[in-house]
Amino acid sequence: MSPRKLSSTGGISLGAIALFAVVTLGALVLSASFLSPKSDSVAQPMRFSHKAHFEDATCETCHLYVMELASAGTPSLEDCVDCHDNTLSENAEDQLEEKKLEKYAEEDTEIPWIHLPRLTADIYFSHRMHAGLGEKPLECKNCHGDIGKSETLPQERQIAFTMSFCVDCHEKRQASNDCLMCHR
Amino acid sequence: MARYGMVIDLNRCVGCQSCAVACKVENNVRFSTPEEASHGREIQWMQVLPVAEGEFPNVVETFIPVLCNHCENPSCVPVCPTGATYQSEATGIIGQVYTRCIGCRFCAVACPYMARYFNWSKPHWPEEMKARLNPDVSTRTKSVIEKCTFCSHRLPRAREQALSEGRKLRDGDYVTACMEACPTRAIVFGDLDDSNSRVAVLSRGHRAKRLREELGNEPKVFYLDQQGGWDVDNNDG
Amino acid sequence: MEITRRRFLGLTGAAAGLSLLPAELAELIGLASHEEERWPGPGVETWVNTVCQLCPGGCGLRVRLLDGWPVRVKGNPTHPINRGGLCLKGAASLQSLYDPDRIRQPLKRVGERGEGKWEEITWEQALGEITPVLKRLREAGRPESLVVIRGQFRGQMEEIWKRFLAAYGSPNYISPSASCATSDTILWLTQGMRSHIGYDLEHTNYLLDFGVGLLEASWSPVWQMRAFAELRQGRPGQQVKIVHVDPRFSITAAKADEWVPIRPGTDGALALGIANVLVREGLCDKDFLAARTFGFHDWVDGAGRKHEGFSTMVLRDYPPSRASEITGIKEKRIVRIAREFASHRPAIAMGDRGVLRYSNGFYTRWAIHCLNALVGSVDIPGGVLVPSEIPFTPLPPLPADPVAEAGRGRQRLDGAGSHGAPLASSVIDRLPEAIKTGVPYPIEALFVYYANPLFSLSESLGMREALERVPFIVNFSPYMDETAQMADLILPDHNFLERWQDDPTPPNVPFPVLGIRQPVRPPLYDTQATSDVIFQLAKSLGDPVAAAFPWESTEAFLKERVQGVYEAGRGKIGAPPEWPWMPPEEEEETVPESYDEFWAKLLEQGAWYEPEYLYGDWQRTLRTLSGRFEFYSQNLRTLLTTASKEGGASEPAFATQQPRGDGAYLPRFEPPEPLGDAAEYPLVLNVFRPLALMGGRTANMPYLLERAGHRMGSNWETWIEIHPDTAQRYGITDKSMVWVESPLGKVKARARARLQPGALEGVVSMPFGLGHKEGGRWGKGIGANPNPILGATLMTVTGESVSRLTRVRISAA
């Protein structure tokens, strides 16, 4: 069944149900707010340029599992160090950031990236399904926009991953809009 | 399109409750406290009901694993005011969107199989366990209804796996945790619309019955009768 | 299967849970606060095979790990024991790993003993506490004063402990559950083999089961359930029947084709009554009796003395009328069961736990096994088999060491194996007395490994007082329990999912199987495998003890011993998967070319086994003096005569009651002597063990605690099962609280009454496994423990510790 309209409550049309519906609607509106990013500024532990990395790499180089798992995977410190092995770039500003990386490596602590609000835990989203499988897999930018061109980490999601964002695209591409496929 | 269903062979079921526990582990179903249990507030998506009849020494007891019947004509879906409970078109599975559930419990009252459970309190996982719950299934919080989903979180993964191997979903690719755990292979799960599937074959047999068939809910959980077998002469003992 | 909604409400107990009180409005709107729990890593999935150890069943587990963390356990489909299935304990096993109340590092007692005050110490400190004590005892020439009490163990742990004690110089390796080995003893008496008995359940046509909880707490529950379920399917053209003899309407009774309720402790009389019918009506397998048995007919020995045979004895002493009188089973029924047993061959008679519980367990078990010989079910398909031995690499001989030799040559503290308990491997009941009196010598140090005698033994034995007198107690338990609470040092073992261990053929299983338990991830806490601790202790003691343990680690030890299996070239690794509708993938069976390859494949698949059985290899399976199945046991006669001579007695030695003459060497029925006066204590207490509580180590697993009493609607509590009429007589109503009281002082157990229409009148059945006074947050204080109010006694002939048939009275609480 595709996402239900709130009016179709079946054969029972008690006042109580209407009341509950109103309460729920309100609550849904409230709850929608936690899907959209907060406006407080996000102070990341270090500068990171997707654009600079994109010159020598693809998304998959660092987001290792994007074709294989549900999660694309945040690169671990080990993944960073794999390429950044003591060689410094010419740019002094970049060097400053690279030294931060070295320090994390020396201390053997993961970089405490702050994640922007993501999908709630009750939603199943598979990068593998969207980007790795099928006849016409999506490209990363279909959902992540121009992140590859950004020089700093974004302060908010460039595209809000609301339910309608998913459902619209699924409709357009004739993918299933069955609740079961995403809600768990 | 598929129509998932289950056959439970009561002749094979030995009442060990492995299914009930495997279900809890797979679906992060909370355990109860002694107090909750005494109030009948345990959450058990699957439970094994002992049904005893007769008096000593002629007692017959059957163990019936009971779970959501994923009815074709569900009683729970039409009464849900928010659309939290739905019948999946692609699979026939009755699902529950927890974030939409307002905890009114109409569905629990409507369900003729008592298969829906209400969270009267927050789950009480200690940190050690909470951190290692199954991330494939979300945890439920206070005041929402939950119930068996036929482990539907496994379906998208099974589909992905099949797709990656360039084939269609096969019987046995997508199975429930209870079926996997059952030591006597009493539980068979699969697509009833695939006429060659094991579950479809068994559900057509003469031993297949459904619970409370008279209600017209058309449940998709079938039970194979306990077989009589030996006639015991009760007069001699 | 007419089930109304009301029935459902009653059955599920959900009526209360659904009362339509509105939840607080705030809670209703609280949905927006849906907690966001996210798995921290990418969720890379891997699977590792290992073996469960929540009971001795030996089921293969397949553990799902995400980023290296176990999140789920399923059955290993290629493990020959469980073929992918699990029992509820296996399914819940991760709760034992993530138990928040695990002991996380070595603990040293700082308060009074039993006070529960501990100081966390390092492993170095812990070993530094033990080594000097052990050294001192050896230097003083008293290594025998070190005692090990071991509980549930599997595989090589037994060898390691025994070897350590032998190398150190102590004979005192004590088990609290020795009567579990009675079936093995009977095999030795009748067939001359030291092994477990196996039953070819999958191919039998008639299963006569005396008190074996095949579907509950028994040796290998999942294997048994699988076989049971297959039996229930019958076979084309062949009816198959399962008859279950049990005082309690157990799950096994419910699922059997026929349940035969019997008075507790009288199974031997039923077996002999059936034997009488088989002999009298000529229903025996005459060829087998003639060719392969000894002592069936009367016989004359070398000295010309006449001896009475089994047939004469049963015909004279056990007519079904007498068996009926003793057991409470109608004569007609005994005759019918005997006829069915004989006419549905191959037929199996098995008996275990329940029937071994009382003083007459030895003769009872023997009588039951004789039924197999009467119908020729020995070593045939669908009969009683003896799995061949697993060809381990032999252990190197112990280094010469006069101190150790003198020490281990001393008499055991519990007197097992000597005059008075000649067939017992352990007699834990005698340990408290020996500790208290210091006779034959004082105990100086006690190691407790996976045993909890303060919970499992009758309180009348005084184990607590005895422990208070032991100068030094080390406990290896990963969880706090009653006995660990009495320790001076706790050296926590790993959880079973974190350690190396082997898991060989469980009793009852008819084919040899060897599962390998491997760590599925590094240990969560600062714990150590006890086997590794033993290796370290041996090293720290220096030669010659150290020389007995040349291995680096448990893994290395195990790998060396399993090499023998590879070199024997027998058996195979991994069973074909058993998804019936999916043909197994066509995979060429590759024979490993090197031991390393074999080992790697073993770890990957989880188990080695040998499915082919060589039938009729009588030289292997009948190794008695006569080379035949002995109804009259010459082994027993020799043993008892020798033991009595050693003990300086003129008569053969027996632990308790004293059968005399030839009658002692044939199976017989002895009524168990009850504890308690029938007038004052009119009911009999029957203690059983539900599957969820079997094998220990599950005391603090909430998924199991809430399931253990589900059948009786008693979750998180101890219940008693009684017949409604019995209940009425004592003013007890269903679901009410009761006291169960035995003559043992003022010990009372509070429990909830459950009227069970299937219960036998006059019997109170009560589960064992709950009622812990110490332990984790969930198990502690839940339910009641019946064992303290059970009497204790010794088994006739063997002298092993068993329960006494205990009378009780009940009253409303």
Tab-separated table of N, CA and C in Angstrom, chain C residues 156 388-394 504-505 512-514 560-571 598 608-610:
chain	number	residue	atom	x	y	z
C	156	GLN	N	38.279	-30.864	26.191
C	156	GLN	CA	39.619	-30.978	26.735
C	156	GLN	C	39.788	-30.294	28.089
C	388	SER	N	32.026	-44.279	18.153
C	388	SER	CA	33.454	-44.575	18.277
C	388	SER	C	34.183	-43.366	18.837
C	389	GLU	N	35.358	-43.622	19.343
C	389	GLU	CA	36.113	-42.560	19.997
C	389	GLU	C	36.690	-41.581	18.990
C	390	ILE	N	36.806	-40.338	19.403
C	390	ILE	CA	37.431	-39.338	18.540
C	390	ILE	C	38.947	-39.542	18.622
C	391	PRO	N	39.601	-39.723	17.472
C	391	PRO	CA	41.032	-40.079	17.499
C	391	PRO	C	41.949	-38.893	17.792
C	392	PHE	N	41.865	-38.363	19.000
C	392	PHE	CA	42.761	-37.260	19.383
C	392	PHE	C	44.214	-37.726	19.419
C	393	THR	N	45.128	-36.793	19.214
C	393	THR	CA	46.537	-37.067	19.459
C	393	THR	C	46.698	-37.392	20.945
C	394	PRO	N	47.358	-38.494	21.286
C	394	PRO	CA	47.520	-38.799	22.716
C	394	PRO	C	48.353	-37.727	23.413
C	504	PRO	N	33.208	-32.268	22.139
C	504	PRO	CA	33.063	-33.599	21.551
C	504	PRO	C	31.680	-34.196	21.746
C	505	THR	N	31.472	-35.340	21.137
C	505	THR	CA	30.198	-36.067	21.155
C	505	THR	C	29.423	-35.946	22.465
C	512	PRO	N	30.222	-40.016	16.391
C	512	PRO	CA	31.236	-39.128	16.958
C	512	PRO	C	31.206	-37.767	16.272
C	513	VAL	N	31.278	-36.729	17.052
C	513	VAL	CA	31.279	-35.374	16.499
C	513	VAL	C	32.218	-34.527	17.345
C	514	LEU	N	32.916	-33.644	16.678
C	514	LEU	CA	33.829	-32.751	17.382
C	514	LEU	C	33.620	-31.325	16.867
C	560	GLU	N	47.062	-29.193	18.607
C	560	GLU	CA	47.890	-30.409	18.653
C	560	GLU	C	47.031	-31.654	18.837
C	561	ARG	N	46.055	-31.576	19.727
C	561	ARG	CA	45.248	-32.765	19.994
C	561	ARG	C	44.366	-33.139	18.797
C	562	VAL	N	43.897	-32.128	18.089
C	562	VAL	CA	43.001	-32.405	16.967
C	562	VAL	C	43.767	-32.951	15.757
C	563	GLN	N	45.068	-32.767	15.764
C	563	GLN	CA	45.865	-33.275	14.646
C	563	GLN	C	45.658	-34.788	14.482
C	564	GLY	N	45.455	-35.460	15.601
C	564	GLY	CA	45.205	-36.903	15.550
C	564	GLY	C	43.976	-37.234	14.711
C	565	VAL	N	42.966	-36.360	14.783
C	565	VAL	CA	41.741	-36.580	14.025
C	565	VAL	C	42.044	-36.485	12.529
C	566	TYR	N	42.866	-35.515	12.184
C	566	TYR	CA	43.258	-35.352	10.780
C	566	TYR	C	44.034	-36.573	10.316
C	567	GLU	N	44.970	-36.993	11.161
C	567	GLU	CA	45.834	-38.089	10.749
C	567	GLU	C	45.099	-39.422	10.661
C	568	ALA	N	44.040	-39.566	11.449
C	568	ALA	CA	43.272	-40.809	11.380
C	568	ALA	C	42.577	-40.941	10.029
C	569	GLY	N	42.367	-39.798	9.376
C	569	GLY	CA	41.789	-39.836	8.028
C	569	GLY	C	40.340	-40.292	7.980
C	570	ARG	N	39.676	-40.274	9.137
C	570	ARG	CA	38.285	-40.703	9.156
C	570	ARG	C	37.353	-39.511	9.170
C	571	GLY	N	36.081	-39.779	8.944
C	571	GLY	CA	35.058	-38.761	9.107
C	571	GLY	C	35.131	-37.647	8.088
C	598	PHE	N	43.176	-28.608	6.999
C	598	PHE	CA	42.122	-29.298	7.749
C	598	PHE	C	41.620	-28.410	8.883
C	608	TRP	N	33.672	-31.484	12.947
C	608	TRP	CA	34.030	-32.740	12.281
C	608	TRP	C	33.083	-33.794	12.788
C	609	TYR	N	32.706	-34.748	11.942
C	609	TYR	CA	31.905	-35.863	12.446
C	609	TYR	C	32.094	-37.082	11.563
C	610	GLU	N	31.599	-38.189	12.070
C	610	GLU	CA	31.777	-39.441	11.361
C	610	GLU	C	30.413	-40.104	11.212
